[in-house]
Structure formats: structure tokens, C-alpha cells
Coordinates of C-alpha atoms in Angstrom, one line a residue:
M1 CA -30.3 34.6 148.1
V2 CA -30.5 38.8 148.0
P3 CA -27.1 39.6 145.5
K4 CA -24.8 41.7 147.3
K5 CA -25.0 45.6 145.9
L6 CA -21.9 47.7 147.0
F7 CA -22.5 51.6 146.1
L8 CA -19.5 53.4 146.2
L9 CA -20.0 57.0 146.0
D10 CA -17.5 59.8 144.8
G11 CA -17.8 62.1 147.4
M12 CA -16.4 65.5 146.9
A13 CA -17.0 65.3 143.0
L14 CA -20.9 64.9 144.0
V15 CA -20.5 67.2 146.6
Y16 CA -19.1 69.7 143.9
R17 CA -21.6 68.4 141.2
A18 CA -24.4 69.5 144.3
H19 CA -22.9 72.5 144.8
F20 CA -23.0 73.8 140.9
A21 CA -26.4 72.1 139.9
L22 CA -28.4 75.0 142.3
V23 CA -25.4 77.7 141.9
S24 CA -28.0 80.1 139.8
R25 CA -30.6 79.8 142.1
P26 CA -29.2 78.6 145.0
I27 CA -30.7 76.9 148.5
Y28 CA -31.1 79.2 151.8
T29 CA -32.0 78.4 155.0
S30 CA -33.9 81.5 156.4
K31 CA -31.0 82.3 158.8
G32 CA -29.0 82.8 154.9
V33 CA -27.0 79.6 155.1
N34 CA -26.1 78.5 151.6
T35 CA -27.1 74.3 151.6
S36 CA -27.3 73.5 148.1
A37 CA -24.6 71.1 148.0
L38 CA -26.4 69.6 151.1
F39 CA -29.3 69.2 149.7
V40 CA -28.6 68.0 146.7
F41 CA -25.7 65.3 147.9
T42 CA -28.9 64.0 150.4
N43 CA -31.3 63.2 147.6
T44 CA -28.2 61.7 145.7
L45 CA -27.8 59.6 148.6
L46 CA -30.9 58.7 148.8
D47 CA -32.2 57.8 145.6
V48 CA -29.2 55.4 145.5
L49 CA -30.3 53.5 148.7
Q50 CA -34.3 54.1 148.1
N51 CA -34.4 53.4 144.4
Q52 CA -31.0 50.7 143.9
R53 CA -31.0 49.1 147.3
P54 CA -27.8 48.6 147.7
T55 CA -26.9 45.8 150.5
H56 CA -23.3 47.8 151.2
G57 CA -22.2 51.2 150.5
A58 CA -19.6 53.9 151.5
V59 CA -18.9 57.5 150.5
A60 CA -14.7 57.9 149.2
F61 CA -13.0 61.8 149.9
D62 CA -10.1 63.1 148.8
T63 CA -7.5 64.9 151.7
E64 CA -5.2 67.4 151.7
A65 CA -2.1 65.5 151.6
P66 CA 0.0 65.1 148.5
T67 CA -0.4 62.0 146.1
D68 CA 2.2 60.0 143.7
R69 CA 0.2 62.0 141.0
H70 CA 1.7 65.2 142.4
R71 CA 4.8 64.3 143.4
A72 CA 5.5 63.4 139.4
F73 CA 3.7 66.4 138.2
P74 CA 3.5 69.3 140.5
D75 CA 0.8 70.6 138.1
Y76 CA -1.5 68.0 138.4
K77 CA -5.1 69.5 139.4
I78 CA -3.0 73.1 139.6
Q79 CA -5.6 75.1 137.7
R80 CA -8.7 74.5 139.9
E81 CA -9.6 77.1 141.8
A82 CA -9.8 77.0 145.8
M83 CA -12.8 75.4 147.0
P84 CA -16.0 77.7 147.2
E85 CA -16.4 78.6 150.8
D86 CA -20.3 77.3 150.5
I87 CA -18.6 73.6 149.5
A88 CA -15.9 74.1 152.8
W89 CA -19.0 74.6 154.9
A90 CA -21.0 71.8 153.8
L91 CA -18.3 69.1 154.0
P92 CA -18.5 68.6 157.7
H93 CA -22.5 68.1 157.6
V94 CA -21.8 65.8 154.9
R95 CA -20.0 63.7 156.9
R96 CA -22.3 63.9 160.0
L97 CA -25.2 63.1 157.2
L98 CA -23.4 60.2 156.3
E99 CA -22.7 58.8 160.1
A100 CA -26.7 59.3 160.4
F101 CA -27.4 57.4 157.5
H102 CA -25.1 54.6 159.0
V103 CA -23.2 55.0 155.8
T104 CA -19.3 55.0 156.3
G105 CA -16.7 57.8 155.1
L106 CA -13.5 56.7 154.2
T107 CA -10.5 58.8 153.3
C108 CA -6.6 57.8 152.9
D109 CA -4.1 59.4 153.3
G110 CA -2.0 60.2 150.0
Y111 CA -4.5 58.6 147.9
E112 CA -7.5 60.7 146.0
A113 CA -11.4 59.2 146.7
D114 CA -11.0 57.2 142.9
D115 CA -8.3 54.9 144.3
I116 CA -10.3 54.3 147.2
I117 CA -13.0 53.2 145.0
G118 CA -10.8 51.4 142.6
T119 CA -9.2 49.6 145.4
L120 CA -12.9 48.4 146.9
V121 CA -14.1 47.6 143.8
R122 CA -11.4 45.1 142.9
R123 CA -11.2 43.7 146.3
A124 CA -15.2 43.0 146.3
E125 CA -15.7 41.4 143.0
P126 CA -14.0 38.1 144.0
H127 CA -16.5 37.8 146.7
G128 CA -19.6 37.8 144.4
F129 CA -20.8 41.7 144.6
E130 CA -21.9 43.9 142.2
C131 CA -20.2 47.0 142.3
Y132 CA -21.5 50.7 141.5
M133 CA -19.5 53.7 141.0
V134 CA -21.7 56.9 141.6
T135 CA -19.9 59.4 140.1
P136 CA -20.0 62.1 137.0
D137 CA -16.4 61.4 136.1
K138 CA -15.5 60.0 133.2
D139 CA -12.1 58.3 134.1
F140 CA -14.3 55.8 136.4
G141 CA -14.6 54.0 132.5
Q142 CA -11.5 52.1 133.0
L143 CA -13.1 50.4 136.0
V144 CA -16.0 48.6 134.2
S145 CA -16.1 45.0 134.4
E146 CA -19.0 42.4 133.9
K147 CA -19.3 42.9 138.2
S148 CA -18.5 46.6 137.9
F149 CA -20.3 49.5 136.9
I150 CA -20.6 53.1 136.5
Y151 CA -23.3 54.7 138.2
K152 CA -23.8 58.6 136.9
P153 CA -26.5 60.2 139.1
G154 CA -29.3 62.3 137.3
R155 CA -29.4 66.2 136.9
M156 CA -32.5 68.6 136.7
G157 CA -34.9 65.6 136.9
D158 CA -33.3 63.1 134.3
A159 CA -33.3 59.3 135.3
A160 CA -29.7 58.0 136.6
E161 CA -27.8 56.2 133.5
I162 CA -25.9 53.0 134.1
L163 CA -23.2 52.2 132.0
A164 CA -22.0 48.2 131.5
L165 CA -19.1 47.0 129.2
P166 CA -21.4 48.0 126.1
E167 CA -21.8 51.3 126.9
I168 CA -18.3 52.1 127.7
R169 CA -16.8 50.0 124.5
E170 CA -19.3 52.1 122.0
K171 CA -18.8 55.8 124.0
W172 CA -14.7 55.3 124.0
G173 CA -14.6 53.0 120.9
V174 CA -12.3 50.7 123.2
E175 CA -12.4 47.0 122.6
R176 CA -11.2 46.6 126.9
P177 CA -12.0 49.4 129.2
D178 CA -8.6 49.4 130.8
Q179 CA -7.9 51.1 127.5
I180 CA -9.5 54.6 128.5
I181 CA -6.5 55.2 130.3
D182 CA -3.9 55.0 126.9
I183 CA -6.9 57.0 125.2
L184 CA -6.4 59.7 128.4
G185 CA -2.7 59.1 128.1
L186 CA -3.1 60.8 124.7
W187 CA -5.8 62.9 124.8
G188 CA -5.3 64.2 128.5
D189 CA -7.9 65.5 131.0
A190 CA -8.2 68.9 131.1
S191 CA -10.2 68.8 134.3
D192 CA -7.1 67.5 136.0
N193 CA -4.5 69.0 133.7
I194 CA -3.2 65.7 132.7
P195 CA -1.4 67.3 129.3
G196 CA -1.6 64.2 127.3
V197 CA 0.1 65.0 123.6
P198 CA -0.6 68.1 122.1
G199 CA -2.8 68.0 118.9
I200 CA -4.5 64.8 119.8
G201 CA -8.1 65.2 120.5
E202 CA -10.3 62.4 121.5
K203 CA -11.4 61.4 118.3
T204 CA -7.7 60.7 117.2
A205 CA -6.9 59.1 120.5
S206 CA -9.1 56.8 120.5
K207 CA -8.6 55.7 116.6
L208 CA -4.9 55.2 117.5
I209 CA -5.6 53.1 120.5
A210 CA -8.2 51.2 118.7
Q211 CA -5.5 50.5 116.4
Y212 CA -2.5 49.8 118.1
G213 CA -3.7 48.9 121.5
S214 CA -1.4 50.8 124.1
V215 CA 0.2 53.6 124.2
E216 CA 3.4 51.9 124.4
N217 CA 2.5 50.0 121.7
L218 CA 1.8 53.4 119.6
L219 CA 5.1 55.2 120.6
A220 CA 7.1 51.5 119.5
H221 CA 5.7 52.3 116.0
T222 CA 5.5 55.9 115.2
S223 CA 7.5 55.1 112.0
E224 CA 4.2 53.7 110.4
L225 CA 3.2 57.7 110.9
K226 CA 3.5 60.7 109.1
G227 CA 3.6 64.2 109.5
K228 CA 3.1 66.3 112.7
L229 CA 1.3 63.4 114.3
R230 CA 4.5 61.4 114.2
E231 CA 6.1 64.4 115.5
N232 CA 4.4 65.6 118.3
L233 CA 4.3 61.8 119.3
E234 CA 8.2 61.2 119.0
K235 CA 8.4 65.2 120.9
Y236 CA 6.3 64.6 123.8
R237 CA 6.3 60.6 124.1
D238 CA 7.5 61.1 127.9
Q239 CA 4.8 62.9 128.1
A240 CA 2.2 60.7 126.7
L241 CA 3.5 58.2 129.1
L242 CA 3.3 60.1 132.3
S243 CA 0.0 61.4 131.6
K244 CA -1.3 57.6 131.1
R245 CA 0.5 56.6 134.8
L246 CA -1.6 60.3 136.1
A247 CA -5.1 58.5 134.3
T248 CA -4.5 55.5 135.4
I249 CA -6.6 54.5 138.8
N250 CA -4.2 53.2 142.1
C251 CA -6.6 49.8 142.8
D252 CA -4.1 48.5 144.9
T253 CA -4.4 51.5 148.1
P254 CA -3.2 50.5 151.8
I255 CA -6.6 51.2 152.9
E256 CA -7.5 49.3 155.7
V257 CA -11.7 48.4 156.0
D258 CA -13.3 45.4 155.7
L259 CA -16.0 44.5 153.4
N260 CA -18.5 43.1 156.1
D261 CA -18.2 46.7 157.5
L262 CA -19.7 48.3 154.9
K263 CA -23.4 46.8 155.8
L264 CA -26.0 49.2 155.2
R265 CA -28.2 49.5 158.2
L266 CA -30.8 51.8 159.3
P267 CA -30.6 55.0 159.5
D268 CA -30.1 57.3 163.3
E269 CA -34.5 58.6 162.6
D270 CA -33.6 61.3 165.6
K271 CA -30.4 62.3 163.9
L272 CA -31.6 62.5 160.9
K273 CA -34.6 64.1 162.0
Q274 CA -32.6 66.7 164.1
M275 CA -30.0 67.5 161.2
L276 CA -33.3 68.1 158.5
I277 CA -34.8 70.1 160.9
E278 CA -31.8 72.1 161.3
F279 CA -31.2 72.6 157.7
E280 CA -34.8 73.0 156.6
F281 CA -34.8 70.0 154.3
N282 CA -38.7 70.2 154.3
S283 CA -39.4 68.4 151.1
I284 CA -36.5 65.2 152.2
G285 CA -38.1 64.9 155.3
R286 CA -41.6 64.4 154.0
R287 CA -40.1 62.0 151.7
L288 CA -38.7 60.3 154.6
F289 CA -41.4 60.5 157.7
G290 CA -44.6 60.9 155.9
D291 CA -46.1 64.2 154.9
E292 CA -46.4 65.2 158.9
F293 CA -42.7 66.3 158.9
K294 CA -42.6 69.8 159.3
A295 CA -38.8 70.9 159.8
G296 CA -39.8 74.3 161.1
R297 CA -38.5 76.3 158.9
G298 CA -38.4 80.1 159.9
F299 CA -37.4 79.4 163.5
G300 CA -35.5 82.2 164.8
A301 CA -36.3 84.4 161.4
T302 CA -38.0 87.5 161.0
P303 CA -40.8 87.0 158.4
S304 CA -39.5 88.4 155.6
E305 CA -36.5 86.3 156.1
T306 CA -38.7 83.5 156.0
R307 CA -41.0 84.3 153.1
S308 CA -37.4 84.8 151.3
G309 CA -35.7 81.3 152.6
A310 CA -39.4 79.2 151.9
R311 CA -39.3 80.5 148.2
A312 CA -35.2 79.7 147.6
A313 CA -35.6 76.2 149.2
E314 CA -39.6 75.9 146.7
R315 CA -37.2 76.2 143.8
A316 CA -34.5 74.1 145.1
E317 CA -36.5 71.7 145.9
N318 CA -38.5 71.9 142.8
P319 CA -35.8 72.8 140.2
P320 CA -37.5 72.9 136.7
S321 CA -37.2 69.7 134.6

């Protein structure tokens, strides 16, 4: 019996990562359109589909609707800059790409992509699935289990990493993956503007949670501590508990999706070829359809634009290791 393998991609995180992977040497079409994010995301998706052979899959995205985290802490993620125009342009085309591959895109207003992925992982585990969370984000360590893993895409030619329970325990110094939430409650998370407790970094947070097991138990035993550490924990008690709440992935979102509907099918070759021609992705086309594939780079462009676009594509399609 073929094992059921569910791959859930963190769409927004991967699109951002794709854009910034080529930010110093972006890939442009012959018409001057920056397709870096779309190109790298497509390669990441292909690596998963071709090398990991998932039986089921989906890509989760955030929406603009506020979440419980924003309501509990209005400054949640407030430090992030506005979405770059090139990413905003790419997102609708990422969804078109998913349609061509027959991969489901998922959203749920009021919940982040993390929450959608966590919910589906916990739903799938009892039904015999191996679950892989495709993301560069460390927060997902809290969801790793005997049946669920982090699949961290490679960068600049490096191989992808699969993080299982041993790797999570070693990296974070915890017995249970859910204790990562407690570490983040103390340490905070600058990328999401989760404050944590002032003066407590990753190593101290890990040591305290290893000793006390949880933020709540630590706060009940601050009398055993000394100096500034005790003072800050008592002063910022509520902030520590709030930070833990903000860092917790919600595995009970109301998203309505049947796991059977996430079964992967062969792509729509006509749609896919049209998109690869539209965005002049020659190397991806050859990878999928053979050496005879031609994306028609330069249609409608002047000779100088064609040469410029070709050079940019060559750099992006063959990045230095």
C-alpha cells in the first residue's frame, strides 16, 4: 500500500522567501516584468512534487482579515514593511500556477496560513498520513510529531532539510515540541513582533523551560530565581503569557476542506505550458516537457531587450552555489 503523504506549503512565507532569494539579481522577462518570486516558488513546488512524491497537497495563504492575535496585541507584525510591489504582482499568478498544477490553495479569514496548516496536520495524522510542513519558519517546530515533519526547502543549491523529532529536540533543547511555544513566550519573536520578556534570549529561555517545563510553571516559581531575571519575569508576567498565546499555532480553525479533495492529480499541461511561455521560464519548461520546449523568450521585444532578459534569466536559472 502506497503511504499517504500530505505536503502543506506555507504560501506567503515561501513567496517572500522566493522574492528575496533573487533580490540582488532579479529575473526579468523580455518585457521588464520581475518574475523572481514566481520563478523560485515554481521551482520549490516542482522539487516537492517530483522529488518527494506526495499523494496529497495544498498551499495555505494568509488573508488581510485581522486575526485573534491582532485583536489581542494590535502591534502583532506591525513592524513589517508594506508588501513589495513585485510580490503583490506575483501572488495572483502563483494562484494561477497552482490551478494549472491542480494543487489546492487554501485561505480562512481570521486565521493565518500557519493555523490552516496546523489544523490540517492534526486532522490528517489520525488517518494514516505522513505530514510535511513546507516552510522556512521556525515556529512550525511546535507541530512536529512522530507523523509530522518540517520540510525546509534548500537555498542556493543546498538540499532541502527534513526536521523530525530528534532534530527539533536537539535544536531547541526541549523534550516536547510544544515547549517551543514556551521558549518563544519568553524569548519573543522579532519577525512577528512578539515581545517576550526583556533580557531573556534564546539560550536562557531554553534553559528555563528545560528546568520548569512551561511558562506557567516558571512564573509560579519565580521566588527560586534571583536578580534581574526574577524581577523581569515578575514585572512582565502578563507579557510572557500573551507572547506564548501569540506564538501558539491554532490547530482548530473552522476551514472546511476534505482531505480526500487534496489528492494530487496530473497538471493541466496546456495551461502550464501557456504560463511558462508567458513568463519565459525556459528551464522549468525543459524540466517538465523536455529539451524541445521553447518558452519564446523575447516575443514582442527589441533585440536589446531580448538579450537583457535572456542574461537575467540565465543568472536566475543558474544561481551560484
